[in-house]
Coordinates of C-alpha atoms in Angstrom, one line a residue:
Chain C
X1 CA 15.4 47.8 -4.2
X2 CA 13.6 44.7 -5.7
X3 CA 16.7 42.7 -5.2
X4 CA 17.1 43.6 -1.5
X5 CA 13.4 42.3 -1.2
X6 CA 14.1 39.0 -3.0
X7 CA 17.2 38.6 -0.9
X8 CA 15.1 39.2 2.5
X9 CA 12.6 36.7 1.2
X10 CA 15.5 34.0 0.6
X11 CA 17.0 34.7 3.8
X12 CA 13.8 34.7 5.8
X13 CA 12.9 31.4 4.2
X14 CA 16.3 29.8 5.0
X15 CA 16.2 31.1 8.6
X16 CA 12.6 29.7 8.9
X17 CA 13.7 26.2 7.5
X18 CA 16.8 26.4 9.8
X19 CA 14.7 27.0 12.9
X20 CA 12.4 24.1 12.0
X21 CA 15.4 21.8 11.3
X22 CA 17.2 22.7 14.5
X23 CA 14.3 23.0 17.0
X24 CA 11.0 21.7 15.9
X25 CA 12.0 18.5 14.5
X26 CA 9.3 15.5 14.7
X27 CA 10.0 12.1 16.0
X28 CA 12.3 9.8 14.1
X29 CA 9.9 7.8 11.9
X30 CA 9.8 4.0 11.8
X31 CA 8.8 3.0 8.5
X32 CA 6.6 -0.2 8.6
X33 CA 4.9 -1.6 5.2
X34 CA 2.1 -3.9 6.3
X35 CA -0.8 -2.5 8.1
X36 CA -0.1 -3.2 11.9
X37 CA -2.6 -5.0 14.0
X38 CA -4.7 -3.0 16.5
X39 CA -7.2 -5.5 17.7
X40 CA -8.1 -9.0 16.9
X41 CA -11.7 -10.4 16.7
X42 CA -11.6 -14.0 16.3
X43 CA -9.5 -14.9 13.2
X44 CA -10.0 -11.3 11.8
X45 CA -7.0 -9.2 12.5
X46 CA -8.2 -5.3 12.6
X47 CA -5.1 -3.4 11.1
X48 CA -4.9 0.3 11.3
X49 CA -5.3 0.7 7.7
X50 CA -8.6 -1.3 7.7
X51 CA -9.9 0.8 10.6
X52 CA -9.1 3.9 8.6
X53 CA -10.9 2.5 5.6
X54 CA -14.0 2.0 7.7
X55 CA -13.7 5.5 9.1
X56 CA -13.8 6.9 5.5
X57 CA -16.8 4.7 4.9
X58 CA -18.5 6.1 7.8
X59 CA -17.6 9.5 6.6
X60 CA -19.2 8.9 3.2
X61 CA -22.4 7.5 4.6
X62 CA -22.8 10.4 6.9
X63 CA -22.3 12.7 4.2
X64 CA -24.7 11.0 1.8
X65 CA -27.2 10.9 4.8
X66 CA -27.1 14.5 5.5
X67 CA -26.8 15.5 1.9
X68 CA -30.1 13.5 0.9
X69 CA -32.2 13.8 4.1
X70 CA -34.3 16.7 3.1
X71 CA -34.3 16.7 -0.7
X72 CA -35.6 19.7 -2.5
X73 CA -36.4 20.2 -6.2
X74 CA -34.3 23.3 -6.2
X75 CA -31.3 22.2 -4.2
X76 CA -29.7 24.7 -1.7
X77 CA -26.8 24.5 0.6
X78 CA -25.4 21.1 1.5
X79 CA -27.6 19.3 -0.9
X80 CA -26.5 21.5 -3.7
X81 CA -22.9 20.9 -3.1
X82 CA -23.3 17.1 -3.1
X83 CA -25.5 17.2 -6.2
X84 CA -22.9 19.3 -8.0
X85 CA -20.2 16.9 -7.2
X86 CA -22.2 13.9 -8.2
X87 CA -23.4 15.4 -11.4
X88 CA -20.0 16.3 -12.4
X89 CA -18.8 12.7 -12.0
X90 CA -21.9 11.6 -13.6
X91 CA -21.5 13.7 -16.5
X92 CA -18.0 12.5 -17.1
X93 CA -18.8 8.7 -16.8
X94 CA -21.8 9.1 -19.2
X95 CA -19.6 10.9 -21.7
X96 CA -17.1 8.1 -21.7
X97 CA -19.3 5.1 -21.5
X98 CA -22.5 6.4 -23.1
X99 CA -25.9 7.0 -21.6
X100 CA -27.0 3.2 -21.0
X101 CA -23.7 1.8 -19.9
X102 CA -22.7 4.9 -18.0
X103 CA -25.7 4.5 -15.9
X104 CA -24.9 0.8 -15.3
X105 CA -21.2 1.6 -14.6
X106 CA -21.8 4.7 -12.5
X107 CA -22.4 3.1 -9.2
X108 CA -19.2 1.3 -8.8
X109 CA -17.1 3.8 -10.5
X110 CA -18.3 6.7 -8.6
X111 CA -18.1 4.6 -5.1
X112 CA -14.4 3.7 -6.0
X113 CA -13.7 7.4 -6.8
X114 CA -15.3 8.9 -3.6
X115 CA -14.0 6.1 -1.4
X116 CA -10.4 6.3 -2.5
X117 CA -10.6 10.2 -2.7
X118 CA -12.1 10.6 0.9
X119 CA -9.7 7.9 2.4
X120 CA -6.6 9.7 0.7
X121 CA -7.8 13.0 2.1
X122 CA -8.5 12.2 5.7
X123 CA -5.2 10.5 5.8
X124 CA -3.7 14.1 5.6
X125 CA -5.1 15.0 9.0
X126 CA -2.4 15.5 11.7
X127 CA -3.7 12.8 13.7
X128 CA -2.6 10.2 11.4
X129 CA 0.6 8.3 12.2
X130 CA 0.8 10.4 15.3
X131 CA -1.5 8.9 18.1
X132 CA -1.7 5.4 18.8
X133 CA -1.9 2.5 21.2
X134 CA 1.1 1.1 22.9
X135 CA 2.4 -2.4 23.0
X136 CA 4.8 -3.9 25.6
X137 CA 7.6 -5.3 23.3
X138 CA 9.9 -6.1 26.3
X139 CA 7.4 -8.7 27.9
X140 CA 6.6 -9.9 24.5
X141 CA 10.2 -10.9 23.8
X142 CA 10.5 -12.7 27.1
X143 CA 7.3 -14.4 26.5
X144 CA 8.3 -15.6 23.3
X145 CA 11.7 -16.6 24.3
X146 CA 10.6 -18.6 27.5
X147 CA 7.2 -20.1 26.1
X148 CA 7.2 -23.6 25.0
X149 CA 4.6 -23.0 22.2
X150 CA 5.9 -19.6 21.0
X151 CA 3.6 -17.6 18.5
X152 CA 6.4 -15.6 16.4
X153 CA 9.4 -17.8 16.9
X154 CA 9.2 -21.3 15.2
X155 CA 11.4 -23.9 16.9
X156 CA 13.0 -26.5 14.9
X157 CA 13.2 -30.2 16.1
X158 CA 16.7 -29.6 17.4
X159 CA 15.6 -26.9 19.6
X160 CA 16.8 -24.0 17.8
X161 CA 15.0 -21.2 16.0
X162 CA 14.3 -21.7 12.4
X163 CA 13.9 -18.0 11.3
X164 CA 14.9 -14.7 12.4
X165 CA 12.5 -12.2 14.1
X166 CA 13.0 -8.6 14.8
X167 CA 11.4 -7.1 17.8
X168 CA 11.2 -3.3 17.5
X169 CA 10.2 -0.7 19.9
X170 CA 11.5 2.5 21.8
X171 CA 11.9 3.5 25.3
X172 CA 8.4 4.5 26.6
X173 CA 7.3 5.7 30.0
X174 CA 4.2 3.5 30.0
X175 CA 3.2 0.5 27.8
X176 CA 0.3 -1.8 27.5
X177 CA -2.7 -0.4 25.7
X178 CA -2.7 3.2 26.8
X179 CA -3.1 5.8 23.9
X180 CA -0.1 7.9 23.6
X181 CA 1.2 10.4 20.9
X182 CA 4.1 8.8 19.2
X183 CA 7.1 9.5 20.9
X184 CA 10.6 10.7 19.5
X185 CA 12.8 8.2 21.0
X186 CA 15.2 6.4 19.0
X187 CA 14.1 2.8 18.0
X188 CA 15.5 -0.1 19.6
X189 CA 15.8 -3.6 17.7
X190 CA 16.2 -7.0 19.4
X191 CA 16.8 -9.6 16.6
X192 CA 16.5 -13.4 17.4
X193 CA 18.9 -15.3 14.9
X194 CA 18.2 -18.5 13.3
X195 CA 20.1 -21.4 14.7
X196 CA 20.1 -20.1 18.2
X197 CA 18.5 -21.8 21.2
X198 CA 16.1 -19.9 23.4
X199 CA 18.6 -19.9 26.3
X200 CA 21.2 -18.4 24.1
X201 CA 18.6 -15.8 22.7
X202 CA 17.7 -14.9 26.2
X203 CA 21.2 -14.3 27.3
X204 CA 21.6 -12.0 24.6
X205 CA 18.3 -10.3 25.7
X206 CA 19.6 -9.5 29.0
X207 CA 22.9 -8.1 27.6
X208 CA 20.7 -6.0 25.2
X209 CA 18.4 -4.5 28.1
X210 CA 21.7 -3.9 30.1
X211 CA 23.2 -2.1 27.2
X212 CA 20.1 0.0 26.4
X213 CA 18.6 0.6 29.7
X214 CA 21.4 0.5 32.3
X215 CA 24.4 2.2 30.3
X216 CA 26.5 -1.3 30.2
X217 CA 29.2 -1.3 27.8
X218 CA 29.9 -4.3 25.9
X219 CA 33.9 -5.2 25.6
X220 CA 35.6 -3.9 22.7
X221 CA 34.5 -5.6 19.4
X222 CA 31.5 -7.3 20.8
X223 CA 28.0 -6.6 19.8
X224 CA 24.6 -7.7 21.0
X225 CA 24.0 -9.6 17.8
X226 CA 26.9 -12.0 18.6
X227 CA 26.6 -14.9 20.9
X228 CA 27.5 -13.9 24.5
X229 CA 30.0 -15.6 26.6
X230 CA 29.1 -16.4 30.3
X231 CA 31.1 -13.6 31.8
X232 CA 29.5 -10.7 29.7
X233 CA 26.1 -12.1 30.6
X234 CA 26.9 -12.1 34.2
X235 CA 28.4 -8.5 34.1
X236 CA 25.2 -7.4 32.2
X237 CA 22.9 -9.1 34.9
X238 CA 24.9 -7.3 37.6
X239 CA 24.6 -3.9 35.8
X240 CA 20.8 -4.3 35.6
X241 CA 20.8 -5.0 39.4
X242 CA 22.8 -2.2 40.2
X243 CA 20.8 0.3 38.5
X244 CA 17.5 0.8 40.1
X245 CA 15.9 2.7 36.9
X246 CA 16.8 -0.5 34.7
X247 CA 14.6 -3.5 34.2
X248 CA 15.1 -6.2 36.9
X249 CA 15.6 -9.9 36.1
X250 CA 13.3 -12.0 38.1
X251 CA 14.4 -15.3 39.6
X252 CA 11.0 -16.2 41.1
X253 CA 7.3 -15.7 40.1
X254 CA 6.3 -15.2 36.4
X255 CA 4.7 -17.5 34.2
X256 CA 7.5 -19.3 32.6
X257 CA 11.2 -19.8 33.3
X258 CA 14.2 -20.0 31.1
X259 CA 17.4 -21.4 32.3
X260 CA 20.3 -19.2 31.6
X261 CA 23.6 -20.9 30.7
X262 CA 25.5 -17.7 31.5
X263 CA 23.9 -16.9 34.7
X264 CA 23.5 -20.4 36.0
X265 CA 20.1 -19.6 37.2
X266 CA 16.5 -19.9 35.9
X267 CA 15.1 -16.4 35.0
X268 CA 11.3 -16.2 35.3
X269 CA 10.6 -12.9 34.1
X270 CA 11.8 -9.1 33.3
X271 CA 10.2 -6.6 35.8
X272 CA 10.0 -3.2 33.9
X273 CA 7.9 -1.7 36.8
X274 CA 10.7 0.8 37.9
X275 CA 12.1 1.6 34.6
X276 CA 11.3 2.7 31.2
X277 CA 9.5 0.1 29.0
X278 CA 10.7 -1.4 25.9
X279 CA 7.4 -0.8 23.9
X280 CA 6.1 0.4 20.7
X281 CA 3.4 2.6 19.6
X282 CA 1.0 1.5 16.8
X283 CA -0.4 4.2 15.1
X284 CA -4.2 4.0 15.3
X285 CA -4.7 5.7 11.8
X286 CA -2.8 5.0 8.9
X287 CA -3.7 6.1 5.2
X288 CA -5.9 3.2 4.3
X289 CA -4.5 2.7 0.8
X290 CA -0.9 2.8 2.0
X291 CA -1.6 -0.8 2.5
X292 CA -1.5 -3.5 -0.3
X293 CA -4.3 -5.6 1.1
X294 CA -6.7 -2.7 0.8
X295 CA -5.5 -1.7 -2.9
X296 CA -5.6 -5.2 -3.8
X297 CA -9.2 -5.6 -2.5
X298 CA -10.5 -2.9 -4.7
X299 CA -8.5 -4.0 -7.6
X300 CA -10.1 -7.5 -7.3
X301 CA -13.5 -5.8 -6.9
X302 CA -12.8 -3.9 -10.1
X303 CA -11.6 -6.8 -12.0
X304 CA -14.4 -9.1 -11.1
X305 CA -17.0 -6.4 -11.9
X306 CA -15.4 -5.7 -15.2
X307 CA -15.4 -9.6 -16.2
X308 CA -19.1 -9.7 -14.9
X309 CA -20.2 -6.9 -17.0
X310 CA -18.2 -8.5 -20.1
X311 CA -20.0 -11.6 -19.6
X312 CA -23.4 -9.9 -19.0
X313 CA -23.1 -8.0 -22.4
X314 CA -21.7 -10.5 -24.6
X315 CA -22.6 -13.7 -22.9
X316 CA -20.2 -16.8 -23.2
X317 CA -18.9 -15.1 -26.4
X318 CA -16.8 -12.8 -24.1
X319 CA -14.6 -15.6 -23.1
X320 CA -13.9 -16.2 -26.8
X321 CA -11.6 -13.2 -26.9
X322 CA -9.2 -15.2 -24.4
X323 CA -9.8 -18.8 -25.6
X324 CA -9.6 -18.8 -29.4
X325 CA -8.6 -22.2 -30.8
X326 CA -9.3 -21.3 -34.5
X327 CA -5.5 -21.0 -35.2
X328 CA -2.3 -20.9 -33.1
X329 CA -1.8 -17.2 -33.8
X330 CA -5.4 -16.4 -32.6
X331 CA -4.5 -18.7 -29.4
X332 CA -1.4 -17.0 -28.7
X333 CA -3.1 -13.5 -29.0
X334 CA -6.1 -14.8 -26.7
X335 CA -3.3 -15.8 -24.3
X336 CA -1.7 -12.2 -24.5
X337 CA -5.2 -10.9 -23.8
X338 CA -5.7 -13.1 -20.8
X339 CA -2.3 -12.2 -19.4
X340 CA -3.1 -8.3 -19.9
X341 CA -6.3 -8.9 -18.0
X342 CA -4.6 -10.3 -14.9
X343 CA -1.9 -7.8 -15.2
X344 CA -4.4 -5.3 -14.8
X345 CA -5.0 -6.4 -11.0
X346 CA -1.3 -5.9 -10.2
X347 CA -0.9 -2.6 -11.8
X348 CA -4.1 -1.4 -10.3
X349 CA -3.0 -2.7 -6.9
X350 CA 0.7 -1.2 -7.1
X351 CA -0.1 2.1 -8.7
X352 CA -2.3 3.1 -6.0
X353 CA -0.3 1.4 -3.2
X354 CA 2.9 3.0 -4.4
X355 CA 1.7 6.4 -4.7
X356 CA 0.1 6.6 -1.5
X357 CA 2.7 4.7 0.5
X358 CA 5.2 6.8 -1.2
X359 CA 3.3 9.9 -0.2
X360 CA 3.1 8.9 3.3
X361 CA 6.8 8.1 3.8
X362 CA 7.5 11.5 2.2
X363 CA 5.3 13.4 4.7
X364 CA 6.6 11.4 7.7
X365 CA 10.3 11.8 6.6
X366 CA 10.0 15.5 5.6
X367 CA 8.2 16.2 9.0
X368 CA 11.3 14.6 10.7
X369 CA 13.9 16.4 8.7
X370 CA 12.5 19.8 7.8
X371 CA 9.2 20.5 9.8
X372 CA 8.4 23.9 8.4
X373 CA 7.5 25.1 4.9
X374 CA 8.4 22.1 2.9
X375 CA 6.1 20.0 4.7
X376 CA 3.2 22.4 3.6
X377 CA 4.2 21.9 -0.3
X378 CA 4.3 18.3 0.3
X379 CA 1.0 18.3 1.8
X380 CA -0.3 20.3 -1.1
X381 CA 1.0 17.8 -3.5
X382 CA -0.6 14.9 -1.7
X383 CA -3.8 16.7 -1.7
X384 CA -3.5 16.7 -5.5
X385 CA -2.3 13.1 -5.7
X386 CA -5.0 11.8 -3.6
X387 CA -7.5 13.1 -5.9
X388 CA -5.7 12.1 -9.1
X389 CA -5.1 8.5 -7.9
X390 CA -8.8 8.2 -7.1
X391 CA -9.8 9.5 -10.5
X392 CA -7.2 7.1 -12.4
X393 CA -8.6 4.2 -10.5
X394 CA -12.1 4.9 -11.2
X395 CA -11.5 6.1 -14.8
X396 CA -9.4 3.0 -15.6
X397 CA -12.3 0.7 -14.2
X398 CA -14.6 2.7 -16.3
X399 CA -12.6 2.4 -19.5
X400 CA -11.8 -1.4 -19.0
X401 CA -15.5 -2.0 -18.5
X402 CA -16.3 -0.2 -21.7
X403 CA -13.8 -2.3 -23.5
X404 CA -15.1 -5.5 -22.0
X405 CA -18.7 -4.9 -22.9
X406 CA -17.7 -4.1 -26.6
X407 CA -18.4 -6.9 -29.2
X408 CA -15.4 -8.4 -30.3
X409 CA -16.6 -8.9 -33.8
X410 CA -16.5 -5.1 -34.7
X411 CA -12.8 -5.5 -34.9
X412 CA -12.8 -6.1 -38.8
X413 CA -14.2 -2.8 -39.9
X414 CA -12.5 -0.6 -37.4
X415 CA -9.1 -1.4 -38.8
X416 CA -7.5 1.1 -40.8
X417 CA -10.5 3.2 -41.9
X418 CA -11.3 6.6 -40.6
X419 CA -14.7 7.1 -42.2
X420 CA -16.8 4.8 -40.0
X421 CA -16.5 7.4 -37.3
X422 CA -20.0 7.9 -36.5
X423 CA -21.0 11.1 -35.1
X424 CA -23.2 9.7 -32.3
X425 CA -21.8 7.1 -29.9
X426 CA -22.2 3.6 -31.2
X427 CA -23.5 0.6 -29.1
X428 CA -20.1 0.6 -27.5
X429 CA -20.8 4.2 -26.1
X430 CA -17.3 5.5 -26.4
X431 CA -17.5 9.1 -27.9
X432 CA -17.0 9.7 -31.5
X433 CA -13.4 8.7 -32.3
X434 CA -13.5 5.8 -30.0
X435 CA -17.0 4.5 -31.2
X436 CA -15.7 1.5 -33.3
X437 CA -13.4 -0.6 -31.3
X438 CA -12.4 -4.0 -31.1
Chain W
X1 CA -11.4 16.0 -21.0
X2 CA -12.9 12.8 -22.2
X3 CA -11.2 12.9 -25.4
X4 CA -7.9 12.0 -24.2
X5 CA -9.1 9.9 -21.0
X6 CA -9.6 6.6 -23.2
X7 CA -6.3 6.7 -24.9
X8 CA -4.5 7.6 -21.6
X9 CA -6.1 4.8 -19.8
X10 CA -4.9 2.4 -22.6
X11 CA -1.3 3.9 -22.5
X12 CA -1.2 3.7 -18.7
X13 CA -1.4 0.1 -18.8
X14 CA 1.3 -0.7 -21.2
X15 CA 4.2 0.1 -19.0
X16 CA 2.9 -2.1 -16.3
X17 CA 2.1 -4.9 -18.9
X18 CA 5.7 -5.0 -20.1
X19 CA 7.2 -4.7 -16.6
X20 CA 5.1 -7.4 -15.1
X21 CA 5.3 -9.8 -18.0
X22 CA 9.3 -9.7 -17.7
X23 CA 9.1 -10.0 -14.2
X24 CA 6.6 -12.7 -14.0
X25 CA 8.8 -14.8 -16.4
X26 CA 11.7 -14.5 -14.2
X27 CA 10.2 -15.4 -11.0
X28 CA 8.2 -18.3 -12.7
X29 CA 11.6 -19.5 -14.2
X30 CA 13.4 -19.1 -10.8
X31 CA 10.7 -21.0 -9.2
X32 CA 10.7 -23.9 -11.6
X33 CA 14.5 -23.9 -11.3
X34 CA 14.4 -24.2 -7.6
X35 CA 11.8 -27.1 -8.0
X36 CA 13.9 -28.9 -10.6
X37 CA 17.3 -28.0 -9.6
X38 CA 18.5 -27.0 -13.3
X39 CA 19.5 -23.6 -11.9
X40 CA 20.0 -21.1 -14.8
X41 CA 17.9 -22.9 -17.5
X42 CA 14.4 -22.1 -16.7
X43 CA 15.3 -18.5 -15.5
X44 CA 16.8 -17.7 -19.0
X45 CA 13.7 -19.5 -20.7
X46 CA 11.6 -17.3 -18.4
X47 CA 13.4 -14.3 -19.2
X48 CA 13.1 -14.8 -22.9
X49 CA 9.5 -15.8 -23.0
X50 CA 8.7 -12.7 -20.7
X51 CA 10.4 -10.4 -23.1
X52 CA 8.7 -12.1 -26.0
X53 CA 5.3 -11.7 -24.5
X54 CA 5.9 -8.1 -23.2
X55 CA 7.1 -6.9 -26.5
X56 CA 4.4 -8.5 -28.6
X57 CA 1.8 -7.6 -26.3
X58 CA 3.0 -4.1 -25.8
X59 CA 3.3 -3.5 -29.5
X60 CA -0.1 -4.9 -29.9
X61 CA -1.5 -2.5 -27.3
X62 CA 0.5 0.5 -28.8
X63 CA -1.0 -0.4 -32.4
X64 CA -4.5 -0.6 -30.8
X65 CA -4.2 2.9 -29.5
X66 CA -2.9 4.5 -32.6
X67 CA -5.3 2.6 -34.8
X68 CA -8.2 3.6 -32.6
X69 CA -7.5 6.9 -31.8
X70 CA -4.9 7.8 -34.3
X71 CA -5.4 10.6 -37.1
X72 CA -6.9 13.8 -36.0
X73 CA -9.9 12.6 -34.0
X74 CA -8.7 13.4 -30.6
X75 CA -6.1 16.4 -31.3
X76 CA -8.4 19.2 -31.3

């Protein structure tokens, strides 16, 4: 009987997974590492990861405001909840850093913890990586190719492109600023190769459009990536003209023109008005710390504050740890200390980034491949990792701060002997066994 | 909880330290090679120096943890 039950469960789960795999699969994800630009305010690019970081800040401010609006001596309800959370974090910090230092380090450490934790947790909401604003890639490509002063494609002196650039998008029904849910179409790439003139690249672009939007078939063995001869470009242009649902090449109007060696006439624009667009969806929300810039920012704040606390506690003597000219050995040791100090920024940055970007990719990929059941497990895991990474970041900042504020001179008598272990936390504030330190 | 937090924090950093020291040596060596045109020389020197700094620094860090938290103080 028991066996039958287990078998029924296994079969049920497999069927459930199969249904998800066959019917409910999500869109094919495009993985983008840097945060994508949503808006530009002067020189400041507002990326979706920055935008999400601001949202998490607003959430924290709102929670703090409502949690402390009507403070009572005997906390109830929401205030009670907030106070419990805070006092737990506070107790942990004081236990590690001692009473005096604990209070000093609490503000930054707890801010880092709550900020990272909230940012990681809201990134698990379903709107993340799903809705976004659209961008018209098709027009951008033509604009870049035909412009005498291109923004993304740098022209060398001999009139060819210096570097390659990939324009990626999908077929969209509308493009140009509207909010849409990320669609499930296959992504299309058009790559401009280095050493190509704008006219050659434009000819390839027409062939690319004909192939993707008008069912134009390239001759055997040819590909869009290779230079196109005049007859292929001509055939592609004819295919576009013949298909009313395909983008049309314009020979008049438009801002700039680009002379096509293949067609023998000047194309002034591509008209997408009767066809699907070549566009892309930029997600409005993306996990804030799946972006190196944001993790690096917090790592730098943590680094600067640790050094500041070190100098505040020990004065200029703090720097003697790194620049010790008393003997070559000490100088080398100081050099090692200095390196390990800077390595900390890198390790802070990439530990958080790696974990959260990996989590984001995992969720997106699993949603694409097996939408049911497995996703829930991954979500639960990410909930846990979001918390753990926030705790690790905050605790490491705290421990490094404690280390930095300890006097270097105590090193001598800490070595080797166990009986100096004072029962009360020493000046360093580390509890018991950790009290005498270098 | 706090008894294992401090040693754990020390140990968490060591792996990163070793990895980054080696990588840094390689990349700085490569960069100097590109600048001077002496292709493999400085890359090799960078690898050796990076390994040296990684091993000595890593050993120092491990020794510090064992010296500071060693014995039975944080076992419980």
